[in-house]
XYZ file of C-alpha atoms in Angstrom:
488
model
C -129.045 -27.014 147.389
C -131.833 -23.969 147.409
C -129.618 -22.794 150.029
C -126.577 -23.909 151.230
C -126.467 -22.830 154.717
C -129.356 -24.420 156.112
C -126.630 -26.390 157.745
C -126.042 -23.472 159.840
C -129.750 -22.974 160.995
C -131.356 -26.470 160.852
C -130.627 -28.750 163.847
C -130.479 -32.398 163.194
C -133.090 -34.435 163.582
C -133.005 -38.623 163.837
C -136.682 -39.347 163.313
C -139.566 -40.205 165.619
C -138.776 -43.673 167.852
C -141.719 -45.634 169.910
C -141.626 -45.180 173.696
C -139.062 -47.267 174.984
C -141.227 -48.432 177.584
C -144.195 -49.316 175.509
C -142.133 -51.174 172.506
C -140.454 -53.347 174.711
C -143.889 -55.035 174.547
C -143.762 -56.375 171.438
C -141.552 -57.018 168.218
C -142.926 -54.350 166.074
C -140.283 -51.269 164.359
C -139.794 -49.209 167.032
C -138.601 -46.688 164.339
C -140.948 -44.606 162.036
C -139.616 -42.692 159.449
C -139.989 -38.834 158.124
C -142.839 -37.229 156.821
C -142.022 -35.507 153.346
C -141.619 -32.327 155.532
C -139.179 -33.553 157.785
C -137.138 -35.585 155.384
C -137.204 -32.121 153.064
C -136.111 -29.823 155.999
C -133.458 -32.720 156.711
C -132.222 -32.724 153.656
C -131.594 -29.273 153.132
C -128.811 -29.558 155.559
C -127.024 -31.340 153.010
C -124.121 -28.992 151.909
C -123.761 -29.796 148.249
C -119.771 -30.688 148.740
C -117.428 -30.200 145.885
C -115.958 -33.946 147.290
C -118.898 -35.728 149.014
C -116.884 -38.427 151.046
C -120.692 -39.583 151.919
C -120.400 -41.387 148.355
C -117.051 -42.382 148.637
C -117.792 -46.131 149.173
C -113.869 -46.976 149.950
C -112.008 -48.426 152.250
C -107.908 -48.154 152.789
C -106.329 -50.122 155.215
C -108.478 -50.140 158.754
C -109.842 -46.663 157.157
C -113.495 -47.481 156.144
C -115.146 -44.299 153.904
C -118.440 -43.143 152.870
C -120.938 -45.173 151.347
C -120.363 -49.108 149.811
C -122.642 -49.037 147.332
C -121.938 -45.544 145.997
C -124.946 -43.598 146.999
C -125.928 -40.745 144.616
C -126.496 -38.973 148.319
C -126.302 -35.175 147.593
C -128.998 -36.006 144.400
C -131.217 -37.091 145.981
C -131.168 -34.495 149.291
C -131.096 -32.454 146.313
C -134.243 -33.580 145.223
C -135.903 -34.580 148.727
C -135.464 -31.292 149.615
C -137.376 -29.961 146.559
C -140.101 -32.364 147.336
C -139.234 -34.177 144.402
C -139.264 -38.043 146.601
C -140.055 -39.661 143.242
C -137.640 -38.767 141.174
C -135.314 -39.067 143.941
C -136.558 -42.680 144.451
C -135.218 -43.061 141.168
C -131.629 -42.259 141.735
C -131.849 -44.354 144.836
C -132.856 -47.220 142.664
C -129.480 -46.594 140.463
C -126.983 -48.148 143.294
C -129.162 -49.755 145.562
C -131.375 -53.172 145.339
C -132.817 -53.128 148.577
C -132.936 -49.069 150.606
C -135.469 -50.325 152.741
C -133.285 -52.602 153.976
C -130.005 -50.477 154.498
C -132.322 -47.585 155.556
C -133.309 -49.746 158.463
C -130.296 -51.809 159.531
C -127.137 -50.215 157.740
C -124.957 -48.403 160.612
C -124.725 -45.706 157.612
C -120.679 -45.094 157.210
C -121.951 -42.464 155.297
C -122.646 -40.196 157.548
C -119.572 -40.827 159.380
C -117.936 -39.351 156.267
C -120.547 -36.548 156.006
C -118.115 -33.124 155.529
C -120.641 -31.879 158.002
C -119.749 -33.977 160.569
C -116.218 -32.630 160.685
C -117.702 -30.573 163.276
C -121.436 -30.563 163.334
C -124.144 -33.660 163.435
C -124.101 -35.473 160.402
C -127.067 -34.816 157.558
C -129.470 -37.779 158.793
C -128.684 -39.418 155.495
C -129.852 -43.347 156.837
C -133.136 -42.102 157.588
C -133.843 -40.062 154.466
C -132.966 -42.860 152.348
C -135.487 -44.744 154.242
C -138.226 -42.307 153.908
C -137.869 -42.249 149.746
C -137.891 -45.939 149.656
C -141.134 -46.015 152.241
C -142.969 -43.491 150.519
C -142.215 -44.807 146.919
C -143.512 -48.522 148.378
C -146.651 -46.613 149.655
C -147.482 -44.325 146.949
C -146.990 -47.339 144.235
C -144.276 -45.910 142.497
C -141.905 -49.423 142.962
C -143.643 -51.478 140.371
C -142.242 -54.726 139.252
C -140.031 -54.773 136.452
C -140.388 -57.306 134.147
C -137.653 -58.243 131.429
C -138.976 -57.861 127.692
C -136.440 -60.278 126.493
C -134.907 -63.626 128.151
C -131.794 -65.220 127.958
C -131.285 -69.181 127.411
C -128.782 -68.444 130.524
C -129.937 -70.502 133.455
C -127.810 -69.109 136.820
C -127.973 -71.173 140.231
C -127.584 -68.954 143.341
C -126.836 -70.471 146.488
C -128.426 -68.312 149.819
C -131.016 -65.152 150.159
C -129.392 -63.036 152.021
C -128.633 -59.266 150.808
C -125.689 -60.628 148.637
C -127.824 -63.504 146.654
C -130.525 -61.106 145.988
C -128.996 -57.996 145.270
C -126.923 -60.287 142.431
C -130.290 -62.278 141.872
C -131.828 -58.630 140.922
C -128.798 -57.905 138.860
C -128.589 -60.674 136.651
C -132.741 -60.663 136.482
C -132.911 -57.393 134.850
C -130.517 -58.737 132.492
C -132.880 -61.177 130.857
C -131.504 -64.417 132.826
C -133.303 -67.324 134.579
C -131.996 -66.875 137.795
C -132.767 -69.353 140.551
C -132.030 -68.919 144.378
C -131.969 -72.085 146.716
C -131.933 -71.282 150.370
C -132.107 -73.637 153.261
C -134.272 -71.914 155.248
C -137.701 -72.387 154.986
C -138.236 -68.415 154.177
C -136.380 -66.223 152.271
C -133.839 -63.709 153.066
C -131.278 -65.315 155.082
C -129.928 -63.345 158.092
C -132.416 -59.937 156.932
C -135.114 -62.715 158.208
C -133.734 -65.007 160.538
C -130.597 -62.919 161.648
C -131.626 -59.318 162.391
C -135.074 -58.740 165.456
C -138.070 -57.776 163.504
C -138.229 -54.552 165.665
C -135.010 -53.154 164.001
C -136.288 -55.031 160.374
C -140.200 -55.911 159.916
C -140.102 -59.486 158.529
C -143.074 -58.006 156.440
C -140.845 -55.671 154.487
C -138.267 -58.495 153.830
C -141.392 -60.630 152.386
C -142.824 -57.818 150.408
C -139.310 -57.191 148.276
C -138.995 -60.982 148.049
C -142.594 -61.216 146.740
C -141.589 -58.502 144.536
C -138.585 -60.511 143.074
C -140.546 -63.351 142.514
C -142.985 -61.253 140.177
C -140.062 -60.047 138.483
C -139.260 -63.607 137.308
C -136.847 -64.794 140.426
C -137.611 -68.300 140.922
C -137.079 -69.642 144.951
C -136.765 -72.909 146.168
C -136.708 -73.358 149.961
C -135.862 -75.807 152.241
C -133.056 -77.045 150.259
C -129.331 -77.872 151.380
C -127.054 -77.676 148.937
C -124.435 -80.412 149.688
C -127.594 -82.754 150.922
C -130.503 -82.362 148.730
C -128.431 -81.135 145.691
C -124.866 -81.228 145.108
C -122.200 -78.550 144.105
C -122.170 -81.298 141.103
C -125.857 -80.921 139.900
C -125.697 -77.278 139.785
C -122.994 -77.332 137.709
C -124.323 -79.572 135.679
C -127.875 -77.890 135.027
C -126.778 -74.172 135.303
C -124.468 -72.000 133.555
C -123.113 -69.822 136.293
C -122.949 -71.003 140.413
C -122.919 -68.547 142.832
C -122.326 -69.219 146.555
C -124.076 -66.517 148.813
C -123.789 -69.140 151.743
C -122.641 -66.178 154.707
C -120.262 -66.448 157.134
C -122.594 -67.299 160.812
C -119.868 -70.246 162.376
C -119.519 -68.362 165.896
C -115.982 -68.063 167.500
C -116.213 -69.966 170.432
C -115.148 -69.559 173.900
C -113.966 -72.623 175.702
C -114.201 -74.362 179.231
C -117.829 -72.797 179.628
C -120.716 -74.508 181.325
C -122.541 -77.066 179.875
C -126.165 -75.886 180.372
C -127.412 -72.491 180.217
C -124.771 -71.127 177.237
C -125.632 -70.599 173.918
C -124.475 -68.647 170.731
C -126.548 -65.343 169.664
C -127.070 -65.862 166.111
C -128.711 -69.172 167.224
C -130.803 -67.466 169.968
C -131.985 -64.430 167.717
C -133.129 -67.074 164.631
C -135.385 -69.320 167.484
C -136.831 -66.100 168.663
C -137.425 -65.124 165.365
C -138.692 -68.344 164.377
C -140.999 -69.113 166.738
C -142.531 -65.240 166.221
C -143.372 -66.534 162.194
C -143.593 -70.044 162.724
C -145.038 -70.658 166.182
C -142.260 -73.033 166.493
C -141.687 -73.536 170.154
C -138.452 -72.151 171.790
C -135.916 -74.418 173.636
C -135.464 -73.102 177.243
C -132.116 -71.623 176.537
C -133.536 -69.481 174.494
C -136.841 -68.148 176.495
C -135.367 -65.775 178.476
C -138.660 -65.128 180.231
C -137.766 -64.411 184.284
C -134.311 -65.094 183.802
C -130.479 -63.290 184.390
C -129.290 -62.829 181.237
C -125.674 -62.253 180.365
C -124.109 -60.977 176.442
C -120.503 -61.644 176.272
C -119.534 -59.449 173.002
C -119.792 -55.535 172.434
C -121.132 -55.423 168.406
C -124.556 -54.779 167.604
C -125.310 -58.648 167.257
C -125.053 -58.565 171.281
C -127.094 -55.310 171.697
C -129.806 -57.112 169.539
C -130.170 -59.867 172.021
C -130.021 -57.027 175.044
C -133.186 -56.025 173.379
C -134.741 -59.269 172.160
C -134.367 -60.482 175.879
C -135.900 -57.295 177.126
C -139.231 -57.901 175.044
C -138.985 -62.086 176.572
C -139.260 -59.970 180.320
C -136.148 -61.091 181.356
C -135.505 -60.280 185.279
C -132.284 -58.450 184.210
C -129.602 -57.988 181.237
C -125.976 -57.503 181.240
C -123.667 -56.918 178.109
C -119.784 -57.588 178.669
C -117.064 -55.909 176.113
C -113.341 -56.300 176.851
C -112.897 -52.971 174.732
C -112.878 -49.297 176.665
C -115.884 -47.417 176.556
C -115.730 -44.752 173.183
C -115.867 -41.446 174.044
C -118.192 -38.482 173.088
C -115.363 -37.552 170.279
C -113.586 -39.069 167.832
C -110.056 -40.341 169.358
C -106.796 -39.110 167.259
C -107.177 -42.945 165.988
C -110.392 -42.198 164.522
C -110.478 -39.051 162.958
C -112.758 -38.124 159.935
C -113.764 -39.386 157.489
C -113.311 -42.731 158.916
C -116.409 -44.430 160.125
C -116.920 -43.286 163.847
C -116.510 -45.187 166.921
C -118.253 -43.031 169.551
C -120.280 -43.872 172.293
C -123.835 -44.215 171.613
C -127.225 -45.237 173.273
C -128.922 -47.845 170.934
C -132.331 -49.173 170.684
C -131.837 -51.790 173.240
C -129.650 -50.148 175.572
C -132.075 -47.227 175.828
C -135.166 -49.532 176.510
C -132.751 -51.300 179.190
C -131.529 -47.747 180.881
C -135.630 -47.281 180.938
C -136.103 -50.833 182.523
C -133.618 -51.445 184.461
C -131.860 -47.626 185.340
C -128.801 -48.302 183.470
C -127.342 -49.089 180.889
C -126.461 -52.808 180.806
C -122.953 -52.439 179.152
C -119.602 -53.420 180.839
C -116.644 -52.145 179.612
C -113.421 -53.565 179.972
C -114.261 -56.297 182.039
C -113.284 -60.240 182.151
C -114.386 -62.946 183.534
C -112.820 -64.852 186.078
C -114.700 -68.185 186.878
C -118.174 -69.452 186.544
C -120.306 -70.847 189.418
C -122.904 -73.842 188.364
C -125.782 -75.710 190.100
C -126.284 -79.443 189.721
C -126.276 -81.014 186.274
C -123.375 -78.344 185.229
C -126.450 -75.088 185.112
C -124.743 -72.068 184.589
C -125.995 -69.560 187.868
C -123.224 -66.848 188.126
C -119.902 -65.762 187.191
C -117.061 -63.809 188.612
C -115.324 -60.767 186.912
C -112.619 -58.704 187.032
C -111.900 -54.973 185.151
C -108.997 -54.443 183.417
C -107.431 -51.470 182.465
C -106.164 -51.151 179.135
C -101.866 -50.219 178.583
C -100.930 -48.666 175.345
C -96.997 -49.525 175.183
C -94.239 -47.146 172.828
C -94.505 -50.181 170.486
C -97.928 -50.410 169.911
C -98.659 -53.630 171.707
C -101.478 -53.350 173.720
C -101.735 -55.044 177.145
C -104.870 -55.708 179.343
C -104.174 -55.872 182.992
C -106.796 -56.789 185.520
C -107.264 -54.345 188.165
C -107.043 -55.726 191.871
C -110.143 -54.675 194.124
C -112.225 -54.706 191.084
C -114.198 -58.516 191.131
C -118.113 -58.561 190.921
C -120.549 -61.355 191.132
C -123.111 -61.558 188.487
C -126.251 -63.671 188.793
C -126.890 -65.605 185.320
C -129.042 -68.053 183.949
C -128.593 -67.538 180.243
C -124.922 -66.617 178.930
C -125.437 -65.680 175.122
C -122.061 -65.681 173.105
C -121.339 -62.505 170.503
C -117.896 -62.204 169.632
C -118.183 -62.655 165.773
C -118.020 -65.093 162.940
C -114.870 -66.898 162.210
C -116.560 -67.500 158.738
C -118.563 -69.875 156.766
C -119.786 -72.525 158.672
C -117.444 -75.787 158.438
C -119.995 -78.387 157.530
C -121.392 -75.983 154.351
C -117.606 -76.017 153.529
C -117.270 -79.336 153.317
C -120.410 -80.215 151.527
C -119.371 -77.125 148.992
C -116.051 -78.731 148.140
C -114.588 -75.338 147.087
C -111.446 -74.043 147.966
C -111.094 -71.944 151.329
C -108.872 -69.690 153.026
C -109.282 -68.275 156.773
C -112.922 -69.977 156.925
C -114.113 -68.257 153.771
C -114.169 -69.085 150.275
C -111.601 -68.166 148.014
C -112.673 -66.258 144.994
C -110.342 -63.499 143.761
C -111.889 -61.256 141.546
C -115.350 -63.319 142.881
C -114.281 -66.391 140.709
C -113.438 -69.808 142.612
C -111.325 -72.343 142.047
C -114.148 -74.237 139.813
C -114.831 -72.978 136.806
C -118.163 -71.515 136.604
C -118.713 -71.305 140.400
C -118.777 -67.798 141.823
C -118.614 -66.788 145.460
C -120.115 -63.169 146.960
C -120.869 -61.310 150.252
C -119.620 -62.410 153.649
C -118.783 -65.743 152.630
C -115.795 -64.433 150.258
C -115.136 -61.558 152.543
C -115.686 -62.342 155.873
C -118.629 -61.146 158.730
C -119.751 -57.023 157.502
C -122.766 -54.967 156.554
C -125.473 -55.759 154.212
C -124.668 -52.779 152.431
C -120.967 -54.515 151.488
C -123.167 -57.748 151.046
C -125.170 -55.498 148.762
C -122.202 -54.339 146.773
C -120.789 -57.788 146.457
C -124.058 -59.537 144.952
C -123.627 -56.421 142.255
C -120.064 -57.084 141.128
C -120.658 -60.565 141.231
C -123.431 -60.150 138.648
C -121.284 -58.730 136.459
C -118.727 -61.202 136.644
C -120.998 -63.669 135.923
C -122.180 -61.822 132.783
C -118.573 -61.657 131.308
C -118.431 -65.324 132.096
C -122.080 -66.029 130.120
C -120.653 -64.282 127.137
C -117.474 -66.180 126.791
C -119.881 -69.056 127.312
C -122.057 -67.578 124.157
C -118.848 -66.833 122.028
C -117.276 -70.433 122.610
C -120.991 -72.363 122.496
């Protein structure tokens, strides 16, 4: 760095966010990013580490370090800081398909491992990365890139989310005809249907796919594989399969109502839908004047706090059966693992601004529900619990007596995770599976020629590991085209 104790003398600085109380009007960002100033004097706080853990991109055990995807982090502060955005652009480009994406949504492990955050506020390395990426799209410096020479090699890829087009990209640039099927009638699996356009414009997910498709990507919507075309044909009319197919079947919770429960993913696509498509919503899912209740603590849950906020529901409430994170890392959590501290997100922020509080409940349970005719969820009963740590390690919940609470509800929304890929694209995939995912060591499955990446190999995680997993796969798949080309 020009100097390297700027550190010392710069205060952090996360970036400009909308009014909470305005952008709960609509569905736009409610994040801009730097100007070049900002993002320069940001940047400069960068301390040049002789072992950047930001880049580390590991993980060991429950330890989870630095950056998936490998970063080239302090090069490009390095070079943000100089002014230099499009060079830096450049080295962002090296490791990473799709910043604009991680620079929005990614819960950036990499400044977790930041050496400065040892004992200081991370460099605000998520929202630089952004600000390249933005200002390269705006200043027309990401052109398409066009292959000079292609390959006979025909590859199939199953799903368009980050995985299937970061190994899409990959194997594109190589000179291949690459082909991605998705089901959906839009591209970009959970980065458009999955995650609120106020935390990811659908418009930036369309321009990078429209982008692609200059590049030579060829996309087919609206097509099932298993029902329109089987496993069979593509192995039949493609050298290389590769299954990008997620991992969205929810883990359930049993003995609930019958009306007036749904799952999140399911709520957060109709909303999402019916804001590209005009496609009506079902009245589970128009939350308009209504109690709403989140049972889950991950950020899947906060985005339906704040996709219910912008319906006008009457009020929210998010239940976690976890203690609430402190303001420091426990002894559990100690750097350079990936942080769990307590934070005020988008949506809980617009909901402490709408409703006084913050709609999070921690360590609670619920007790019994209370229904109106026809089985319609209207309430339910908790309890708190306090959690017991025993010599062993087992952990214990106990519910504390005194502590029950009614809550009025019209819509429960269920957000515990993904137990893996959903059972139905299983069986129409015919591949072998382990733990609800597909098997494929070393991404290869048990048919030859079929591939599998990204959370359906390796469970529910981040784009930027779905990221990382459509690049490996790539090259998997180009060791398996040239023991195709020496045995053809």
């Amino acid at each position: 760095m020009n100097r390297r104790d700027q550190f010392m003398s710069v205060p952090r600085q996360s970036g400009q966010e909308r009014d909470s109380s305005e952008r709960i009007g609509d569905f736009n960002e409610y994040k801009e990013r730097f100007t070049e100033a900002e993002a320069s004097e940001q940047a400069s706080r960068c301390m040049d580490c002789g072992t950047p853990f930001c880049h580390v991109g590991e993980t060991y055990g429950q330890v989870k370090i630095g950056c998936p995807v490998y970063n080239l982090i302090p090069e490009w502060n390095l070079l943000v800081e100089q002014g230099n955005f499009k060079e830096a652009l450049g080295r962002l480009q090296q490791t990473n398909n799709f910043p604009e994406f991680t620079g929005r949504v990614c819960p950036a492990p990499c400044e977790g491992s930041c050496t400065l955050s040892i004992n200081e506020p991370a460099v605000t390395i998520k929202q630089i990365e952004r600000t390249i990426i933005d200002i390269g799209f705006e200043k027309g410096w990401v052109q398409p890139r066009i292959p000079a020479i292609r390959s006979q090699h025909r590859i199939a890829i199953v799903g368009s989310g980050p995985a299937g087009l970061a190994a899409a990209d990959q194997l594109n640039q190589a000179g291949h005809q690459v082909t991605v099927f998705e089901r959906e009638d839009q591209i970009g699996g959970l980065l458009t249907y999955g995650i609120p356009a106020m935390k990811l414009s659908k418009e930036i997910v369309a321009r990078r796919v429209r982008l692609l498709e200059t590049e030579g990507i060829r996309f087919r919507t609206g097509v099932t594989i298993g029902l329109d075309l089987s496993l069979d044909q593509l192995e039949a009319e493609y050298d290389a399969v590769i299954l990008c197919v997620g991992a969205t079947e929810p883990r359930k919770l049993h003995d609930v109502p019958s009306r007036g429960v749904g799952y999140a993913m399911d709520y957060l696509t109709s909303v999402t839908r019916h804001l590209l498509t005009g496609q009506s919503l079902t009245t589970l899912h128009d939350t308009k004047g209504k109690d709403v209740l989140v049972i889950g603590g991950g950020d899947t849950g906060a985005d339906c706090v704040a996709t219910a906020l912008r319906q006008g529901c009457r009020s929210v409430v998010q239940f976690g059966k976890h203690e609430m994170p402190g303001q420091v890392r426990s002894p559990e959590n100690m750097w350079p693992d990936t942080p769990n501290l307590y934070t005020l997100d988008y949506g809980y922020e617009e909901a402490l601004v709408q409703f006084g509080r913050d709609p999070r409940e921690y360590l609670i349970a619920i007790d019994r529900y209370t229904t109106g005719d026809a089985g319609q969820l209207t309430g339910v009963w908790t309890i708190h619990n306090e959690k017991i740590r025993h010599p062993d390690g087992r952990i214990e919940f106990r519910a504390i007596s005194g502590t029950e609470k009614y809550f009025p509800v019209d819509t429960m929304l269920i957000a515990i995770g993904f137990s893996g890929v959903e059972q139905d694209v299983l069986g129409h995939l015919a591949v072998d599976s382990e733990n609800g995912k597909i098997k494929a060591a070393a991404y290869a499955t048990n048919r030859p020629g079929v591939f599998a990446a990204g959370d359906a190999r390796r469970g529910q995680s981040l784009i930027v590991w779905a990221i990382r997993e459509g690049r490996e796969v790539a090259e998997v798949v180009e060791h398996h085209l040239l023991t195709l080309k020496k045995t053809g």
